[in-house]
mmCIF file of C-alpha atoms in Angstrom:
data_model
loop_
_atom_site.group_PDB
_atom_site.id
_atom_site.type_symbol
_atom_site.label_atom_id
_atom_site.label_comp_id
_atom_site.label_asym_id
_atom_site.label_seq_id
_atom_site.Cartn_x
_atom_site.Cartn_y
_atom_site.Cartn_z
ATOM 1 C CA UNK A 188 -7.107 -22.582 -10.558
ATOM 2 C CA UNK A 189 -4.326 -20.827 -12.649
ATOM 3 C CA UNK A 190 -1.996 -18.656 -11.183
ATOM 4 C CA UNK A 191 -3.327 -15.612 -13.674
ATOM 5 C CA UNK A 192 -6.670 -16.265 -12.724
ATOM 6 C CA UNK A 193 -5.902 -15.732 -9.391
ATOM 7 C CA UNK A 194 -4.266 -12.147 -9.840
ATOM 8 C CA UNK A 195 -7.063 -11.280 -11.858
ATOM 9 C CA UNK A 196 -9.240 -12.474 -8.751
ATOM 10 C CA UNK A 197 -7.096 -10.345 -6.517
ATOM 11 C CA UNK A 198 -7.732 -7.242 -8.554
ATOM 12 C CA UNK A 199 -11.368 -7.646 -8.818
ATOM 13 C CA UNK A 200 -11.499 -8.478 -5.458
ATOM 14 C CA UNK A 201 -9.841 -5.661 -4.212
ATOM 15 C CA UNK A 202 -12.124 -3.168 -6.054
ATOM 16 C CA UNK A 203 -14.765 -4.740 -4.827
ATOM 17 C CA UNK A 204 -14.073 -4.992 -1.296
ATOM 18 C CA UNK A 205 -13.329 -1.365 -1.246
ATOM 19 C CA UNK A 206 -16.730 -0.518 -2.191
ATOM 20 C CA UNK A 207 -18.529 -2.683 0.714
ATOM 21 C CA UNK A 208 -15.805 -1.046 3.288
ATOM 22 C CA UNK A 209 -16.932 2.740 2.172
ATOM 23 C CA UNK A 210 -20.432 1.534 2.431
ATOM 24 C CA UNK A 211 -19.571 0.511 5.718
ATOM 25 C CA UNK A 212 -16.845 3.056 7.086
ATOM 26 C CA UNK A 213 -17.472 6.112 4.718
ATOM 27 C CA UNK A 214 -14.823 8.227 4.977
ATOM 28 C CA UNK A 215 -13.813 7.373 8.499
ATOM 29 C CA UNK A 216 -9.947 7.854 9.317
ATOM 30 C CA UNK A 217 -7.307 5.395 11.312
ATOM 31 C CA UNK A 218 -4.776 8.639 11.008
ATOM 32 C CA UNK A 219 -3.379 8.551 7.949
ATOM 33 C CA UNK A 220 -5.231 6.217 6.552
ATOM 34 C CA UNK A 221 -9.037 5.763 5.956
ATOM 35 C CA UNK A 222 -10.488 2.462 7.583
ATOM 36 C CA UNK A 223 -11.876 1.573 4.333
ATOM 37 C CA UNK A 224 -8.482 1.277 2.496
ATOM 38 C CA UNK A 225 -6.559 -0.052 5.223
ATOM 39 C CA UNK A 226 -9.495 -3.075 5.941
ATOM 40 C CA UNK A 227 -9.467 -3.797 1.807
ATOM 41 C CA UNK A 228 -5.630 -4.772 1.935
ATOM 42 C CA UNK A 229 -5.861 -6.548 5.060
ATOM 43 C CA UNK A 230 -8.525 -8.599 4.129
ATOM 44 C CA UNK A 231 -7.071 -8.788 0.712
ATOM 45 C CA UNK A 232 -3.850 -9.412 1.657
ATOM 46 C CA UNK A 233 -4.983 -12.342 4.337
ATOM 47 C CA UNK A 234 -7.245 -13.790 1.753
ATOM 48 C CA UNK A 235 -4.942 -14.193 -0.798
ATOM 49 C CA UNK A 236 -2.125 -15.292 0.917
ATOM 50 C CA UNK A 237 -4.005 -17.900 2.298
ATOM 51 C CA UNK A 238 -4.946 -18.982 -1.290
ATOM 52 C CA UNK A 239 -1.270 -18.662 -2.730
ATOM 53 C CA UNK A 240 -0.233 -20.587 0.354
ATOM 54 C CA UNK A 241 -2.225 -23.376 -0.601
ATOM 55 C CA UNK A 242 -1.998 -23.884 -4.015
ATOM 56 C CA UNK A 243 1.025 -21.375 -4.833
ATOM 57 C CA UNK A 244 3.689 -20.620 -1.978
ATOM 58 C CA UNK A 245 6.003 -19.479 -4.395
ATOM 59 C CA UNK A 246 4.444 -16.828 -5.591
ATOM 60 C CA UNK A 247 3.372 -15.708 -1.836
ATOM 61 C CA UNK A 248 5.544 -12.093 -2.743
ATOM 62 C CA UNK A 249 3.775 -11.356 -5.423
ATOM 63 C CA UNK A 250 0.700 -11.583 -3.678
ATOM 64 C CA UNK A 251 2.370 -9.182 -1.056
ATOM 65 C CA UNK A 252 3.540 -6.769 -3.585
ATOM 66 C CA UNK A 253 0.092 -6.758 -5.602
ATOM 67 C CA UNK A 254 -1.715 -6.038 -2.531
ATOM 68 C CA UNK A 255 0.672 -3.361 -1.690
ATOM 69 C CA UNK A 256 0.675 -1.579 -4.507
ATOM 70 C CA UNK A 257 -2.620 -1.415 -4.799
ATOM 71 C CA UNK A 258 -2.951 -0.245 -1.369
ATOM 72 C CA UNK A 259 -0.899 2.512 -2.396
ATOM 73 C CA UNK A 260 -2.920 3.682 -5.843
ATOM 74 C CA UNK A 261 -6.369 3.103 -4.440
ATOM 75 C CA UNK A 262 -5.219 5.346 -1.512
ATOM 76 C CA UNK A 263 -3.537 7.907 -3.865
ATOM 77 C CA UNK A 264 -6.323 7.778 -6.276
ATOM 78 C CA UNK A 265 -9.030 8.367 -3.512
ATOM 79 C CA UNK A 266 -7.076 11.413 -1.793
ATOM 80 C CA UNK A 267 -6.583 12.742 -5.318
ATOM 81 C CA UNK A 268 -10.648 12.525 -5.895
ATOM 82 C CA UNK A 269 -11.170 13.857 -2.100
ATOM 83 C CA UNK A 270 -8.441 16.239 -1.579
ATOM 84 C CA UNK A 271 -6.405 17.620 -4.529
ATOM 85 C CA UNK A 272 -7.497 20.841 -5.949
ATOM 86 C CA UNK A 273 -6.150 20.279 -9.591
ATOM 87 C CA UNK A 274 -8.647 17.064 -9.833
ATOM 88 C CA UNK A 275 -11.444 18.887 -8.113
ATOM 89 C CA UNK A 276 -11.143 21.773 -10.673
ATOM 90 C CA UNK A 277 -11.488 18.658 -13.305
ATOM 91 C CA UNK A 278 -14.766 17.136 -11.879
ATOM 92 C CA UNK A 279 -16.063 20.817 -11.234
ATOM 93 C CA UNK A 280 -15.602 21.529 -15.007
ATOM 94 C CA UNK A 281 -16.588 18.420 -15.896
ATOM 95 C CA UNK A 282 -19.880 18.592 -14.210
ATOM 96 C CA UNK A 283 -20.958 21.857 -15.746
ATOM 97 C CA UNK A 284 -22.686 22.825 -18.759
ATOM 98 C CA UNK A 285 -20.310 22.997 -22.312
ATOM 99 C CA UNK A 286 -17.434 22.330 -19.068
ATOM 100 C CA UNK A 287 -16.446 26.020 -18.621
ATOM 101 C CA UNK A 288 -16.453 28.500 -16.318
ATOM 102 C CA UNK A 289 -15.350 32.285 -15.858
ATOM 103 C CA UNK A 290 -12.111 32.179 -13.525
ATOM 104 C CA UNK A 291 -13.469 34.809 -11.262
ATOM 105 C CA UNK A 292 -16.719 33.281 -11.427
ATOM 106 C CA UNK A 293 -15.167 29.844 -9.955
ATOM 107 C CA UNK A 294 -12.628 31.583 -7.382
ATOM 108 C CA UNK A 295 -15.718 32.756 -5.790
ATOM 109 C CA UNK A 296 -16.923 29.590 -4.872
ATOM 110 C CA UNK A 297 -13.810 27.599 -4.516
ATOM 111 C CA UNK A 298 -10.758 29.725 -3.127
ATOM 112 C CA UNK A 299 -7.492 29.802 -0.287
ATOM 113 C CA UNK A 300 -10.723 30.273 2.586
ATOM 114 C CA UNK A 301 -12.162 26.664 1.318
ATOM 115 C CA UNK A 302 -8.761 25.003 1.080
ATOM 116 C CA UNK A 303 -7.829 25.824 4.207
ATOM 117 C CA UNK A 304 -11.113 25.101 6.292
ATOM 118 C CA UNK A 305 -11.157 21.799 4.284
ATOM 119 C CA UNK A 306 -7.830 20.721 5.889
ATOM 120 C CA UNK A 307 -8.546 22.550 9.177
ATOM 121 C CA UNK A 308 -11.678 20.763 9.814
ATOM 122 C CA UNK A 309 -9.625 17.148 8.356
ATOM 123 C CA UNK A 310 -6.525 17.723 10.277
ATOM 124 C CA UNK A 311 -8.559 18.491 13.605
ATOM 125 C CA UNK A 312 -10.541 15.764 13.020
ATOM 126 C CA UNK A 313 -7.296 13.381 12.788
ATOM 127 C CA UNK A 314 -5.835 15.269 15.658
ATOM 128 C CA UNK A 315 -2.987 16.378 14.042
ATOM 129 C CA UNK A 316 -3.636 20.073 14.947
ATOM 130 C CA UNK A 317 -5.002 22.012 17.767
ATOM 131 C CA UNK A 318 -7.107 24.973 17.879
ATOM 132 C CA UNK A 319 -6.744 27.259 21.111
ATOM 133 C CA UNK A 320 -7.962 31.323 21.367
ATOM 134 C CA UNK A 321 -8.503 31.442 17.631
ATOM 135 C CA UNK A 322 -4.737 30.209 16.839
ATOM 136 C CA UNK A 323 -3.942 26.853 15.225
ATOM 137 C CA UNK A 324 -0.720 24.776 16.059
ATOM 138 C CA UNK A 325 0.387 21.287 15.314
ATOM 139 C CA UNK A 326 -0.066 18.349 18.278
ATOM 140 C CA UNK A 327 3.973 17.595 19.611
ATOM 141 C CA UNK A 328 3.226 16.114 22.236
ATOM 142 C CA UNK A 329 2.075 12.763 20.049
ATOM 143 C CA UNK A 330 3.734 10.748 16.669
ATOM 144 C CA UNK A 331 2.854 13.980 14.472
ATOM 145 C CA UNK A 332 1.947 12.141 11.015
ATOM 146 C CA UNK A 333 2.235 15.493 9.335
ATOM 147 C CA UNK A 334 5.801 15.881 10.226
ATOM 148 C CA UNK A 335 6.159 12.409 8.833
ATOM 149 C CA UNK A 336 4.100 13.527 5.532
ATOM 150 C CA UNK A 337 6.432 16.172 5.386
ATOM 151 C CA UNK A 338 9.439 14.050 5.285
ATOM 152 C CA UNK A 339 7.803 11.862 2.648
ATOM 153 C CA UNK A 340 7.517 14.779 0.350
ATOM 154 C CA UNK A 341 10.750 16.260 0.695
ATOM 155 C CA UNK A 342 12.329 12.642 -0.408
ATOM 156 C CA UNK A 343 10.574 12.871 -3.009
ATOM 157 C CA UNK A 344 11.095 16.052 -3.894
ATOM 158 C CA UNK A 345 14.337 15.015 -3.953
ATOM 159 C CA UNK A 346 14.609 12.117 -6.032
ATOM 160 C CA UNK B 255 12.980 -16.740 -9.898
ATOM 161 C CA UNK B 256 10.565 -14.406 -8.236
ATOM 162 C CA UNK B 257 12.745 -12.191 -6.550
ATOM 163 C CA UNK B 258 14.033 -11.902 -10.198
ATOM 164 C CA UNK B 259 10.978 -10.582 -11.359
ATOM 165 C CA UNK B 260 9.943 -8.435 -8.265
ATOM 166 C CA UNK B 261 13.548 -7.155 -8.593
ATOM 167 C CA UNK B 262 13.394 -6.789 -12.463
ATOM 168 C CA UNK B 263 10.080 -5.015 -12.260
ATOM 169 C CA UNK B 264 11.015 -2.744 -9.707
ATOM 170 C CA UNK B 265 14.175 -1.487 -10.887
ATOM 171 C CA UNK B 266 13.058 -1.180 -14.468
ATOM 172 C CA UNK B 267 10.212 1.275 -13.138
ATOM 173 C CA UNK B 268 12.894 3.038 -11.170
ATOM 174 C CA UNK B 269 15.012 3.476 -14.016
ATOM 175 C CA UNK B 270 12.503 5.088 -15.902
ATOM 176 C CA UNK B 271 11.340 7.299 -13.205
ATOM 177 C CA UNK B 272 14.972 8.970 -12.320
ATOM 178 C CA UNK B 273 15.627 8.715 -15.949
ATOM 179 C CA UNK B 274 12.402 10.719 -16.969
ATOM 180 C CA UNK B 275 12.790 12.881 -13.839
ATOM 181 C CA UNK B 276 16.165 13.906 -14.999
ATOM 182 C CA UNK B 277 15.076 15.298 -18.615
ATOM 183 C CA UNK B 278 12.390 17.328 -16.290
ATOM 184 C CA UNK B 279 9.536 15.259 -17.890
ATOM 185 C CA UNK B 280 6.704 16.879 -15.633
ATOM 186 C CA UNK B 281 3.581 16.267 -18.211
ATOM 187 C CA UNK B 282 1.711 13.449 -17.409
ATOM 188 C CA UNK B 283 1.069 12.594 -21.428
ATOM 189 C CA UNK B 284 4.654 12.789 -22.287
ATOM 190 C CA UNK B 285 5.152 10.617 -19.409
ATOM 191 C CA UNK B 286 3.177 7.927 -20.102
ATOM 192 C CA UNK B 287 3.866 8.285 -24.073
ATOM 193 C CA UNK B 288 7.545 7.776 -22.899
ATOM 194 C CA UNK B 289 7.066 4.830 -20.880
ATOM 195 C CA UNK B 290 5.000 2.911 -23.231
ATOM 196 C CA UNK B 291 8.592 3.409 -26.132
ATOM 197 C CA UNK B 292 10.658 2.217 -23.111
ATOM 198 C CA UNK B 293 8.260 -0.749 -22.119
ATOM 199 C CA UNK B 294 8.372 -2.004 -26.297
ATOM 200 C CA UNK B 295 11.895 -1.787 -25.986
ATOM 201 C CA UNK B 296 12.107 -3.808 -22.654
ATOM 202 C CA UNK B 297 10.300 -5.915 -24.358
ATOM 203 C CA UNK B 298 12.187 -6.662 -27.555
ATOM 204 C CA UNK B 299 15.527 -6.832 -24.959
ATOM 205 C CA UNK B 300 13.977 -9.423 -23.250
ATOM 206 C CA UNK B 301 13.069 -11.577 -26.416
ATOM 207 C CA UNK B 302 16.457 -10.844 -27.770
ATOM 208 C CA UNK B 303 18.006 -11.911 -24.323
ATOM 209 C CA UNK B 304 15.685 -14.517 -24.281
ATOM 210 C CA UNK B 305 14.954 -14.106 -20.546
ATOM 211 C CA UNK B 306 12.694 -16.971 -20.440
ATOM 212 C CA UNK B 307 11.935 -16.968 -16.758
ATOM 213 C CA UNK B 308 10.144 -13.795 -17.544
ATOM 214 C CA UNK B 309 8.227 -14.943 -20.288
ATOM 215 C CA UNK B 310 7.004 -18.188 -17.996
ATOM 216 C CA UNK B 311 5.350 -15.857 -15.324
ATOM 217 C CA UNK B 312 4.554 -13.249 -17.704
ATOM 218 C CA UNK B 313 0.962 -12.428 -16.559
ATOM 219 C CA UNK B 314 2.495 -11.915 -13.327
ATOM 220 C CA UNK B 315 5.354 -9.921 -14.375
ATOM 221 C CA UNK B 316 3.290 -7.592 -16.312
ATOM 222 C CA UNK B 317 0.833 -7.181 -13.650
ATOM 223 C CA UNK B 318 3.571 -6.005 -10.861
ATOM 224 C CA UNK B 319 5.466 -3.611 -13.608
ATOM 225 C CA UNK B 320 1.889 -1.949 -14.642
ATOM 226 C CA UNK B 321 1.323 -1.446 -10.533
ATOM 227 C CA UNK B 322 4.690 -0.331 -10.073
ATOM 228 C CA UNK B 323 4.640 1.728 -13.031
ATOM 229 C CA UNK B 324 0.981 3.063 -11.633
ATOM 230 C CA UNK B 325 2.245 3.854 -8.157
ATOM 231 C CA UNK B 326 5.675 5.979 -9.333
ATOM 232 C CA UNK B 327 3.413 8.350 -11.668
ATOM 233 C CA UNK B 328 1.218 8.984 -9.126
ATOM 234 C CA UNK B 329 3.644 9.960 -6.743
ATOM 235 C CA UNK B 330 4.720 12.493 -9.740
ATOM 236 C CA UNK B 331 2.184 14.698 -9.312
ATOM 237 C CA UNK B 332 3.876 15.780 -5.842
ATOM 238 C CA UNK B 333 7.072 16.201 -6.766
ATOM 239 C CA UNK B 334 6.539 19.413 -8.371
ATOM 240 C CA UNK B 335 3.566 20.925 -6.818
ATOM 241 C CA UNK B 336 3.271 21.372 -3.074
ATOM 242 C CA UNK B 337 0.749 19.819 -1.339
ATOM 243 C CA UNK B 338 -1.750 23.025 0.561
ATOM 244 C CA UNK B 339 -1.529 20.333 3.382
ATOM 245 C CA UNK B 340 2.334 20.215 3.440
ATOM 246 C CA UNK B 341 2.193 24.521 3.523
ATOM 247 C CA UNK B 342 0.011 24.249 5.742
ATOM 248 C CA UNK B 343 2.145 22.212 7.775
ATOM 249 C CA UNK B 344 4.579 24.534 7.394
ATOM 250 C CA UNK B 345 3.351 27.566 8.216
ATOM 251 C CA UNK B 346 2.163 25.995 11.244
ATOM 252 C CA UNK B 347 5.582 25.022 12.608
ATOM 253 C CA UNK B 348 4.529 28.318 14.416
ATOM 254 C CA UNK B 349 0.904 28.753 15.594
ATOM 255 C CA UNK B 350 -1.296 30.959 13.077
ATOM 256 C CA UNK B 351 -4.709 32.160 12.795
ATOM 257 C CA UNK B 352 -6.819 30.782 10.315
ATOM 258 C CA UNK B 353 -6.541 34.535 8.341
ATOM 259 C CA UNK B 354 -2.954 34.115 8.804
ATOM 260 C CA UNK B 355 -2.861 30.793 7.299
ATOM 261 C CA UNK B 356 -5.097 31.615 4.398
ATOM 262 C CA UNK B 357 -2.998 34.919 3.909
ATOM 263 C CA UNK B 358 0.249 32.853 3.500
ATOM 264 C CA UNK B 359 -1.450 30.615 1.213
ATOM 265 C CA UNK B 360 -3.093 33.339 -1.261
ATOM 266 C CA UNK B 361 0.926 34.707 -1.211
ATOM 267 C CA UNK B 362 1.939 31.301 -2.845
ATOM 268 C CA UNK B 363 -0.807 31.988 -5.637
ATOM 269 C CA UNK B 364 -2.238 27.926 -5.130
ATOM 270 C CA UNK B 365 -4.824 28.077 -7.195
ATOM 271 C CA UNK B 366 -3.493 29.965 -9.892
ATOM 272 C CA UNK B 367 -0.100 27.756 -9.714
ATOM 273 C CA UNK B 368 -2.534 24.932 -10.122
ATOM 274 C CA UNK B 369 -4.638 26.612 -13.235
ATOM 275 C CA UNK B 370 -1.740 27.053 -15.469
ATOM 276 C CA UNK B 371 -0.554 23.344 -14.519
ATOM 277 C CA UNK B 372 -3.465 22.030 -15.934
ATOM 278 C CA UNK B 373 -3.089 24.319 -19.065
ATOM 279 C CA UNK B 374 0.567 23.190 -19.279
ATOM 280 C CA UNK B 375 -1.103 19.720 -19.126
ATOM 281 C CA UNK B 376 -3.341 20.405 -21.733
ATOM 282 C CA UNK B 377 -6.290 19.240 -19.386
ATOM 283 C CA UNK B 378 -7.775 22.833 -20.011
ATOM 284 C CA UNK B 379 -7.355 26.191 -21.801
ATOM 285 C CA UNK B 380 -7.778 29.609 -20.603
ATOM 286 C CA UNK B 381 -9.584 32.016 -22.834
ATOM 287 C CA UNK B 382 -11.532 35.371 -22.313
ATOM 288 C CA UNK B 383 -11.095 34.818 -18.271
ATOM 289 C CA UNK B 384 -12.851 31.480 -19.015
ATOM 290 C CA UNK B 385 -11.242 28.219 -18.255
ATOM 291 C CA UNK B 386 -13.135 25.049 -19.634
ATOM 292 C CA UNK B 387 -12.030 21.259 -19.795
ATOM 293 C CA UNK B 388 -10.031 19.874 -22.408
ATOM 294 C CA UNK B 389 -11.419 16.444 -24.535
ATOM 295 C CA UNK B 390 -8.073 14.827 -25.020
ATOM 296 C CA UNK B 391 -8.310 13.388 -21.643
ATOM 297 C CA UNK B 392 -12.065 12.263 -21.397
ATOM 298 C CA UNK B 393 -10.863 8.758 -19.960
ATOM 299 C CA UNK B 394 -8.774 9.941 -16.672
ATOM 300 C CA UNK B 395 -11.379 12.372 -15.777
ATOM 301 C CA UNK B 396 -14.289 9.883 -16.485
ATOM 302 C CA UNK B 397 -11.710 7.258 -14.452
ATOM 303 C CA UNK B 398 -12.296 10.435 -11.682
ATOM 304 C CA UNK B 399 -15.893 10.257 -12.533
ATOM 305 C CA UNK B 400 -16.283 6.779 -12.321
ATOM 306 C CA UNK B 401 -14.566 6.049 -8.384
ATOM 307 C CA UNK B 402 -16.104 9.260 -6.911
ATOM 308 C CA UNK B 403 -19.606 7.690 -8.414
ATOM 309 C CA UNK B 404 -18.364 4.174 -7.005
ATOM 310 C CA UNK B 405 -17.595 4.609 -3.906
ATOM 311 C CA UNK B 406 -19.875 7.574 -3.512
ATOM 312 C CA UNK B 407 -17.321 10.061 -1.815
ATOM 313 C CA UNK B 408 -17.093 13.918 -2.188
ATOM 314 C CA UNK B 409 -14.427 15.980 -4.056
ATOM 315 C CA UNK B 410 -13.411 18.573 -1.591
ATOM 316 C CA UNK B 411 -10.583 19.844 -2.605
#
């Protein structure tokens, strides 16, 4: 077994075992990640490392890395398909006839009110917020991933 | 040797990131047009330097620049354009109503912000109050198409 063919293995592997952990865990969330993502890298990650073990210890950090950046796209890439309004504006066009749309026409049916009870009813779900008398506040009195989300972006924001 | 090419990798896609970030390169197509000039001329360093430990694991080298290289433009996207979550988070560092919340949010014009991104982008173009999808870009949004029909999950937004 060559050492290429076993990256391309790990690839394929990982796309693959993503699909049969959404079959089984939908979009179900270990806060911040979904269980499907974080189950394909572990099992990816065990798998392979196992393999390169055997026949490759020396390349045992690529493995790591491979894994980890993958991790990171398929997560990106899946919160990008779920959650970001520029792509969902894409796939909306995309899915209608000669893929337009009168502005007005589409800020009827996806608007501020639908972004917002999206992430209400995702950040409740996680726990991350609270809802008491009608007003919303975030949970303090836990790890708040949110404020950690937050710090992410303003590094990057930064760099 | 490995930590060589981890390190190499990693610091090349760096490079290019702060680099591009500097010259305020914020459209995706420029971007990636950019990085493919800077990866040819990697490249011919490399076969000039004749960095031969590179060119032994090659397969492997290319593999964990293309991932880096994947991972940095993704997190691109973010660094200009505030995540609703993030404002959301912020505006709840004191406790709101849901009207409040979507009140805030209509103030920071989202959507709109977003619409004239993707024009800027030249994903879409706005005529006669109509906005309709671009064809310059038919693989990305059939690469959309394609994992939301794969692993059979919604697009929210």
């Amino acid at each position: 077994m060559s050492i290429n063919f076993l990256i391309l293995m790990n690839i394929i592997s990982y796309f693959l075992s993503l699909k049969i952990f959404f079959f089984i865990f939908k979009m179900s969330y270990a806060f911040p990640f979904r269980r499907a993502d974080l189950l394909s890298f572990i099992f990816n990650l065990i798998l392979f490392s196992i393999i390169s073990f055997k026949f490759y210890p020396e390349y045992f950090f690529i493995f790591l890395l491979i894994n980890l950046n993958l991790f990171y796209i398929f997560f990106h890439l899946i919160n990008m398909i779920v959650t970001s309004p520029r792509t969902k504006m894409l796939i909306d066009l995309k899915g209608l006839k000669n893929n337009e749309i009168d502005i007005r026409q589409y800020l009827k049916k996806y608007n501020c009110t639908v972004i917002v009870n999206n992430r209400i009813r995702r950040l409740k779900t996680s726990g991350q917020i609270i809802e008491k008398d009608n007003y919303f506040f975030l949970k303090k009195n836990k790890m708040n991933f949110l404020y950690f989300i937050s710090l992410v972006f303003s590094f990057i924001e930064k760099i | 040797m490995f930590w060589l090419i981890i390190f190499l990798s990693l610091a090349l896609n760096i490079l290019y990131y702060l680099v591009s970030q500097k010259l305020k390169i914020k459209i995706f197509s420029r971007y990636f047009v950019g990085f493919i000039l800077y990866s040819s001329l990697i490249l011919s360093l490399l076969i000039y330097f004749k960095l031969d430990f590179i060119f032994v694991n090659f397969f492997s080298f290319f593999v964990i620049y293309l991932l880096f290289f994947i991972s940095l433009f993704l997190s691109m996207s973010m660094k200009y354009i505030k995540s609703p979550t993030y404002l959301i988070f912020k505006i709840l560092n004191k406790k709101s109503t849901k009207k409040q919340i979507i009140k805030k949010l209509e103030k920071q014009r989202i959507l709109e912000i977003r619409i004239n991104d993707l024009e800027k982008q030249n994903l879409l173009s706005i005529k006669n109050k109509k906005i309709s999808l671009k064809e310059n870009l038919g693989i990305i949004i059939n690469l959309f198409f394609f994992m939301k029909k794969f692993l059979n999950i919604k697009s929210e937004g």
